[in-house]
C-alpha cells in the first residue's frame, strides 16, 4: 500500500502537517528557552554525589551518615562515572551544565518523534500522535523542568532508545500505511545476530540507567519486556535469556548499592527525613510497618497516594515555586488554579484516549491470539509511572521531568496500538487540532511570565536574591577573581590539593577538582545538616582544608570571623 491511499482529504492532511511542524518547532524553541534558566542547587548536588572517578567513591552532600554512604559503585557503573568525571572537570561552568540539560531534552524529543514515526501506521496518525505528545510536553513550565540536568534525563533517553530497538520487530511493512487498519504484527523470525544485538543493546541501556539513580530500578520491567518482545523465534531464546540474566544481576547489584546510599544509620535526623519522603527509603531503613495490619495500612497509604495530578499541578506556573527555582509572584492564586485546571483537563483527555486505545487493542488482538506489543508496553509504562507516583510522599517539582515523560511514552504507545475503535480514530485528529494551538499559546504565556526575569538573571554576578537556591549561568565568569582572591587569603587555591573543602553551588565549580568537597546544605543549615551540632568541629574531624563560600550563605558567627573578598568568604583551620 502507498501513502496515496490515505482516506484523509488532502487539504485536511496539509493543515495537519503544518500544525505538527508548528507544534514541534514551538516546543523546540521552548526547550531552547531553557538556556536562560539559572542552575538549581539539585543540579549541582547530583554532580557532587557521583564523583567516583574523581574521588574513588560516591558520597552524599556530606558524610555524616556513615561509611556505608561512601559507596564504591559496581563495576558496570564506572563508565558513567568516567563520563561524568571527565565532563565535570573539563566543562566546569554553570552554563555548560545548563547547555547539557537542554541538549539532553532535545535529544529525548528527537527519540520520541522517531518512536512515533516508527509506530504510526500512516501520516495522519503520525502527525496526530506527535501533536498530542508535544502538547503534553509543552504545557505550562514543563519545558523548563525538562532541561534540568539531573539523572532523570539519561534514564528517559535509555528508556526511549530501548522502545525504539524493541519496536523494530513489531511492524509488518506490507500494511504500514493502511489508514487506521488493524495492525498486522511482523511474523519475521530474527536471525541470531540480530537477536543478540537487540537483546544485549537493551541490557547495556538498562545498566546505564541503573548507574544514574535509584529510581531506574522501578523502570526495569520496561527493559525486561523490551528484551522479550524485541526478537521472535526459537533462535532468540538464548540471547533473551542471557540479556535478562544480565539485567537482573545488574538490578540486584544496583539495589544493594543504592539502598546503602539511602540508609543513614549514624544520623537519625537525616534517616527520619529520608523515611518521610519515600516509601522505598522506609523499607530500606526498616521503618516500614510489619505484620498483616501494618502491610494493609501501608497498601492503603500507597493506593491513596496515587495522584498523577500532583505532577501536573507542579508543572503549572505557581505563586511560589519550589525553593523559588523560578521567580515567585508572577501569577496570582486564581491564575495558578486556572493553569492547573486547564492542564489537568488536557492530560485527562489524552490519558483516557491512550488507555482506551491500549485496552481495546489488547482485547481485539487477544481474540485473534496475537500479542499487541505496543499496548502491553503502554500498560507497563503506566504501571511504572504509577508505582513511582504512589511511593512518593513528598513530590518535588523536578519529579515532573521523570513522571510526566513516562506517562507521555505510555500514551504514545497506547495511541499507536491497533485498537480498531472507529469513533476514537475520528476523535483523535480533532483532539490534536484543538490541543496544538493551546500548547503554542501556553509557551507564549509562560515566556511572557518568566522570560524577563530569566534574561535579567543572566547578568547577575554570583547569587540571585529572588532565587536563593539557584546559580546564575555566568556566576563563575563574573566572580572567579573574587573567589580566588578570598581563597588565597586562607592559603587555598584550585592548583593546590584541598580536602573536604566546604563549598556552595558557585564555588564548587572553581574547586571541583578538590578531594571529596562538602556541600554547605549538608553541613550548615539546621534543617538539612541532621545531627551536626558544630559545623567547624565536623570539618575539623575530617581534616578539612577550609571553607570557600558566598558570605551570604555563612551563618553570622562564621561570617564575622571569615576573610573575604567581594561577596565571597573563606575560613581555614587556623581561623577555627
PDB file of N, CA, C and O in Angstrom, residues 218 275-283 297-311 381-395 399 402-403 406-407:
ATOM      1  N   UNK A 218      12.926   1.021  39.293  1.00  0.00           N
ATOM      2  CA  UNK A 218      11.492   0.830  39.095  1.00  0.00           C
ATOM      3  C   UNK A 218      11.143   0.718  37.613  1.00  0.00           C
ATOM      4  O   UNK A 218      10.046   0.276  37.259  1.00  0.00           O
ATOM      5  N   UNK A 275      12.926   8.800  55.389  1.00  0.00           N
ATOM      6  CA  UNK A 275      11.710   7.997  55.557  1.00  0.00           C
ATOM      7  C   UNK A 275      10.444   8.809  55.288  1.00  0.00           C
ATOM      8  O   UNK A 275       9.435   8.264  54.844  1.00  0.00           O
ATOM      9  N   UNK A 276      10.503  10.100  55.552  1.00  0.00           N
ATOM     10  CA  UNK A 276       9.341  10.948  55.362  1.00  0.00           C
ATOM     11  C   UNK A 276       9.003  11.125  53.887  1.00  0.00           C
ATOM     12  O   UNK A 276       7.831  11.315  53.536  1.00  0.00           O
ATOM     13  N   UNK A 277      10.013  11.023  53.024  1.00  0.00           N
ATOM     14  CA  UNK A 277       9.820  11.398  51.632  1.00  0.00           C
ATOM     15  C   UNK A 277       9.407  10.245  50.734  1.00  0.00           C
ATOM     16  O   UNK A 277       8.703  10.468  49.743  1.00  0.00           O
ATOM     17  N   UNK A 278       9.817   9.028  51.032  1.00  0.00           N
ATOM     18  CA  UNK A 278       9.608   7.954  50.068  1.00  0.00           C
ATOM     19  C   UNK A 278       9.434   6.623  50.781  1.00  0.00           C
ATOM     20  O   UNK A 278      10.157   6.323  51.727  1.00  0.00           O
ATOM     21  N   UNK A 279       8.470   5.833  50.307  1.00  0.00           N
ATOM     22  CA  UNK A 279       8.215   4.543  50.945  1.00  0.00           C
ATOM     23  C   UNK A 279       9.379   3.582  50.739  1.00  0.00           C
ATOM     24  O   UNK A 279       9.641   2.722  51.580  1.00  0.00           O
ATOM     25  N   UNK A 280      10.111   3.737  49.628  1.00  0.00           N
ATOM     26  CA  UNK A 280      11.279   2.896  49.405  1.00  0.00           C
ATOM     27  C   UNK A 280      12.333   3.107  50.473  1.00  0.00           C
ATOM     28  O   UNK A 280      12.967   2.153  50.930  1.00  0.00           O
ATOM     29  N   UNK A 281      12.529   4.373  50.873  1.00  0.00           N
ATOM     30  CA  UNK A 281      13.500   4.655  51.931  1.00  0.00           C
ATOM     31  C   UNK A 281      13.055   4.037  53.250  1.00  0.00           C
ATOM     32  O   UNK A 281      13.879   3.556  54.039  1.00  0.00           O
ATOM     33  N   UNK A 282      11.752   4.024  53.506  1.00  0.00           N
ATOM     34  CA  UNK A 282      11.266   3.404  54.744  1.00  0.00           C
ATOM     35  C   UNK A 282      11.585   1.914  54.768  1.00  0.00           C
ATOM     36  O   UNK A 282      11.970   1.358  55.795  1.00  0.00           O
ATOM     37  N   UNK A 283      11.413   1.266  53.625  1.00  0.00           N
ATOM     38  CA  UNK A 283      11.705  -0.171  53.562  1.00  0.00           C
ATOM     39  C   UNK A 283      13.197  -0.412  53.737  1.00  0.00           C
ATOM     40  O   UNK A 283      13.630  -1.300  54.480  1.00  0.00           O
ATOM     41  N   UNK A 297      -2.240  -1.424  55.999  1.00  0.00           N
ATOM     42  CA  UNK A 297      -2.255   0.020  56.160  1.00  0.00           C
ATOM     43  C   UNK A 297      -1.328   0.695  55.158  1.00  0.00           C
ATOM     44  O   UNK A 297      -1.683   1.714  54.549  1.00  0.00           O
ATOM     45  N   UNK A 298      -0.131   0.118  54.973  1.00  0.00           N
ATOM     46  CA  UNK A 298       0.794   0.684  54.007  1.00  0.00           C
ATOM     47  C   UNK A 298       0.223   0.576  52.594  1.00  0.00           C
ATOM     48  O   UNK A 298       0.367   1.508  51.780  1.00  0.00           O
ATOM     49  N   UNK A 299      -0.422  -0.554  52.285  1.00  0.00           N
ATOM     50  CA  UNK A 299      -1.030  -0.710  50.970  1.00  0.00           C
ATOM     51  C   UNK A 299      -2.071   0.357  50.696  1.00  0.00           C
ATOM     52  O   UNK A 299      -2.124   0.927  49.600  1.00  0.00           O
ATOM     53  N   UNK A 300      -2.900   0.646  51.691  1.00  0.00           N
ATOM     54  CA  UNK A 300      -3.908   1.691  51.527  1.00  0.00           C
ATOM     55  C   UNK A 300      -3.253   3.059  51.364  1.00  0.00           C
ATOM     56  O   UNK A 300      -3.687   3.888  50.560  1.00  0.00           O
ATOM     57  N   UNK A 301      -2.175   3.298  52.142  1.00  0.00           N
ATOM     58  CA  UNK A 301      -1.453   4.566  52.027  1.00  0.00           C
ATOM     59  C   UNK A 301      -0.896   4.745  50.626  1.00  0.00           C
ATOM     60  O   UNK A 301      -0.982   5.836  50.039  1.00  0.00           O
ATOM     61  N   UNK A 302      -0.344   3.665  50.075  1.00  0.00           N
ATOM     62  CA  UNK A 302       0.228   3.740  48.729  1.00  0.00           C
ATOM     63  C   UNK A 302      -0.859   4.011  47.698  1.00  0.00           C
ATOM     64  O   UNK A 302      -0.716   4.877  46.828  1.00  0.00           O
ATOM     65  N   UNK A 303      -1.977   3.295  47.778  1.00  0.00           N
ATOM     66  CA  UNK A 303      -3.051   3.480  46.799  1.00  0.00           C
ATOM     67  C   UNK A 303      -3.651   4.888  46.870  1.00  0.00           C
ATOM     68  O   UNK A 303      -3.929   5.516  45.848  1.00  0.00           O
ATOM     69  N   UNK A 304      -3.835   5.374  48.081  1.00  0.00           N
ATOM     70  CA  UNK A 304      -4.406   6.719  48.231  1.00  0.00           C
ATOM     71  C   UNK A 304      -3.428   7.798  47.809  1.00  0.00           C
ATOM     72  O   UNK A 304      -3.819   8.959  47.598  1.00  0.00           O
ATOM     73  N   UNK A 305      -2.156   7.427  47.679  1.00  0.00           N
ATOM     74  CA  UNK A 305      -1.130   8.383  47.280  1.00  0.00           C
ATOM     75  C   UNK A 305      -0.942   8.430  45.772  1.00  0.00           C
ATOM     76  O   UNK A 305      -0.077   9.144  45.276  1.00  0.00           O
ATOM     77  N   UNK A 306      -1.727   7.657  45.035  1.00  0.00           N
ATOM     78  CA  UNK A 306      -1.602   7.596  43.574  1.00  0.00           C
ATOM     79  C   UNK A 306      -2.292   8.817  42.970  1.00  0.00           C
ATOM     80  O   UNK A 306      -3.478   8.789  42.640  1.00  0.00           O
ATOM     81  N   UNK A 307      -1.545   9.891  42.807  1.00  0.00           N
ATOM     82  CA  UNK A 307      -2.100  11.163  42.334  1.00  0.00           C
ATOM     83  C   UNK A 307      -1.202  11.746  41.242  1.00  0.00           C
ATOM     84  O   UNK A 307      -0.257  12.480  41.519  1.00  0.00           O
ATOM     85  N   UNK A 308      -1.513  11.376  39.996  1.00  0.00           N
ATOM     86  CA  UNK A 308      -0.760  11.945  38.880  1.00  0.00           C
ATOM     87  C   UNK A 308      -0.990  13.445  38.767  1.00  0.00           C
ATOM     88  O   UNK A 308      -0.134  14.172  38.252  1.00  0.00           O
ATOM     89  N   UNK A 309      -2.152  13.899  39.238  1.00  0.00           N
ATOM     90  CA  UNK A 309      -2.455  15.322  39.109  1.00  0.00           C
ATOM     91  C   UNK A 309      -1.475  16.194  39.888  1.00  0.00           C
ATOM     92  O   UNK A 309      -1.296  17.381  39.563  1.00  0.00           O
ATOM     93  N   UNK A 310      -0.818  15.621  40.907  1.00  0.00           N
ATOM     94  CA  UNK A 310       0.142  16.403  41.687  1.00  0.00           C
ATOM     95  C   UNK A 310       1.312  16.853  40.817  1.00  0.00           C
ATOM     96  O   UNK A 310       1.833  17.966  40.976  1.00  0.00           O
ATOM     97  N   UNK A 311       1.729  16.012  39.868  1.00  0.00           N
ATOM     98  CA  UNK A 311       2.833  16.384  38.981  1.00  0.00           C
ATOM     99  C   UNK A 311       2.375  17.401  37.941  1.00  0.00           C
ATOM    100  O   UNK A 311       3.139  18.300  37.569  1.00  0.00           O
ATOM    101  N   UNK A 381       4.457   0.775  31.063  1.00  0.00           N
ATOM    102  CA  UNK A 381       4.925   2.136  31.348  1.00  0.00           C
ATOM    103  C   UNK A 381       3.993   2.842  32.327  1.00  0.00           C
ATOM    104  O   UNK A 381       4.446   3.552  33.231  1.00  0.00           O
ATOM    105  N   UNK A 382       2.696   2.647  32.146  1.00  0.00           N
ATOM    106  CA  UNK A 382       1.731   3.243  33.076  1.00  0.00           C
ATOM    107  C   UNK A 382       1.913   2.683  34.480  1.00  0.00           C
ATOM    108  O   UNK A 382       1.860   3.430  35.474  1.00  0.00           O
ATOM    109  N   UNK A 383       2.158   1.382  34.582  1.00  0.00           N
ATOM    110  CA  UNK A 383       2.367   0.756  35.888  1.00  0.00           C
ATOM    111  C   UNK A 383       3.634   1.288  36.554  1.00  0.00           C
ATOM    112  O   UNK A 383       3.669   1.525  37.774  1.00  0.00           O
ATOM    113  N   UNK A 384       4.688   1.480  35.771  1.00  0.00           N
ATOM    114  CA  UNK A 384       5.937   2.025  36.314  1.00  0.00           C
ATOM    115  C   UNK A 384       5.717   3.441  36.835  1.00  0.00           C
ATOM    116  O   UNK A 384       6.148   3.786  37.943  1.00  0.00           O
ATOM    117  N   UNK A 385       5.027   4.264  36.043  1.00  0.00           N
ATOM    118  CA  UNK A 385       4.737   5.626  36.483  1.00  0.00           C
ATOM    119  C   UNK A 385       3.872   5.628  37.732  1.00  0.00           C
ATOM    120  O   UNK A 385       4.087   6.428  38.663  1.00  0.00           O
ATOM    121  N   UNK A 386       2.888   4.720  37.792  1.00  0.00           N
ATOM    122  CA  UNK A 386       2.009   4.647  38.961  1.00  0.00           C
ATOM    123  C   UNK A 386       2.781   4.197  40.201  1.00  0.00           C
ATOM    124  O   UNK A 386       2.557   4.707  41.301  1.00  0.00           O
ATOM    125  N   UNK A 387       3.702   3.253  40.023  1.00  0.00           N
ATOM    126  CA  UNK A 387       4.475   2.756  41.168  1.00  0.00           C
ATOM    127  C   UNK A 387       5.328   3.863  41.769  1.00  0.00           C
ATOM    128  O   UNK A 387       5.401   4.019  43.000  1.00  0.00           O
ATOM    129  N   UNK A 388       5.993   4.641  40.899  1.00  0.00           N
ATOM    130  CA  UNK A 388       6.817   5.732  41.430  1.00  0.00           C
ATOM    131  C   UNK A 388       5.951   6.807  42.074  1.00  0.00           C
ATOM    132  O   UNK A 388       6.289   7.350  43.125  1.00  0.00           O
ATOM    133  N   UNK A 389       4.835   7.117  41.432  1.00  0.00           N
ATOM    134  CA  UNK A 389       3.927   8.139  41.968  1.00  0.00           C
ATOM    135  C   UNK A 389       3.425   7.743  43.354  1.00  0.00           C
ATOM    136  O   UNK A 389       3.435   8.552  44.285  1.00  0.00           O
ATOM    137  N   UNK A 390       2.987   6.495  43.495  1.00  0.00           N
ATOM    138  CA  UNK A 390       2.407   6.056  44.761  1.00  0.00           C
ATOM    139  C   UNK A 390       3.440   5.964  45.873  1.00  0.00           C
ATOM    140  O   UNK A 390       3.087   6.052  47.058  1.00  0.00           O
ATOM    141  N   UNK A 391       4.707   5.793  45.513  1.00  0.00           N
ATOM    142  CA  UNK A 391       5.737   5.616  46.545  1.00  0.00           C
ATOM    143  C   UNK A 391       6.200   6.933  47.146  1.00  0.00           C
ATOM    144  O   UNK A 391       6.865   6.946  48.177  1.00  0.00           O
ATOM    145  N   UNK A 392       5.874   8.045  46.523  1.00  0.00           N
ATOM    146  CA  UNK A 392       6.386   9.338  46.965  1.00  0.00           C
ATOM    147  C   UNK A 392       5.407  10.042  47.896  1.00  0.00           C
ATOM    148  O   UNK A 392       4.243  10.248  47.548  1.00  0.00           O
ATOM    149  N   UNK A 393       5.894  10.411  49.050  1.00  0.00           N
ATOM    150  CA  UNK A 393       5.097  11.189  49.994  1.00  0.00           C
ATOM    151  C   UNK A 393       5.376  12.688  49.844  1.00  0.00           C
ATOM    152  O   UNK A 393       4.530  13.518  50.159  1.00  0.00           O
ATOM    153  N   UNK A 394       6.581  13.025  49.392  1.00  0.00           N
ATOM    154  CA  UNK A 394       6.948  14.410  49.112  1.00  0.00           C
ATOM    155  C   UNK A 394       7.312  14.483  47.635  1.00  0.00           C
ATOM    156  O   UNK A 394       8.227  13.793  47.183  1.00  0.00           O
ATOM    157  N   UNK A 395       6.585  15.310  46.892  1.00  0.00           N
ATOM    158  CA  UNK A 395       6.803  15.392  45.447  1.00  0.00           C
ATOM    159  C   UNK A 395       7.481  16.721  45.107  1.00  0.00           C
ATOM    160  O   UNK A 395       6.864  17.772  45.182  1.00  0.00           O
ATOM    161  N   UNK A 399      10.493  16.129  39.905  1.00  0.00           N
ATOM    162  CA  UNK A 399       9.940  14.817  39.573  1.00  0.00           C
ATOM    163  C   UNK A 399       9.031  14.892  38.346  1.00  0.00           C
ATOM    164  O   UNK A 399       8.738  13.876  37.721  1.00  0.00           O
ATOM    165  N   UNK A 402      10.438  13.366  35.233  1.00  0.00           N
ATOM    166  CA  UNK A 402      10.501  11.905  35.175  1.00  0.00           C
ATOM    167  C   UNK A 402       9.113  11.305  35.004  1.00  0.00           C
ATOM    168  O   UNK A 402       8.875  10.469  34.123  1.00  0.00           O
ATOM    169  N   UNK A 403       8.182  11.765  35.818  1.00  0.00           N
ATOM    170  CA  UNK A 403       6.857  11.156  35.847  1.00  0.00           C
ATOM    171  C   UNK A 403       6.048  11.480  34.584  1.00  0.00           C
ATOM    172  O   UNK A 403       5.456  10.578  33.975  1.00  0.00           O
ATOM    173  N   UNK A 406       7.200   9.618  31.423  1.00  0.00           N
ATOM    174  CA  UNK A 406       6.770   8.216  31.460  1.00  0.00           C
ATOM    175  C   UNK A 406       5.325   8.086  30.998  1.00  0.00           C
ATOM    176  O   UNK A 406       4.977   7.181  30.220  1.00  0.00           O
ATOM    177  N   UNK A 407       4.468   8.985  31.479  1.00  0.00           N
ATOM    178  CA  UNK A 407       3.067   8.956  31.063  1.00  0.00           C
ATOM    179  C   UNK A 407       2.930   9.272  29.570  1.00  0.00           C
ATOM    180  O   UNK A 407       2.096   8.679  28.878  1.00  0.00           O
TER     181      UNK A 407
END
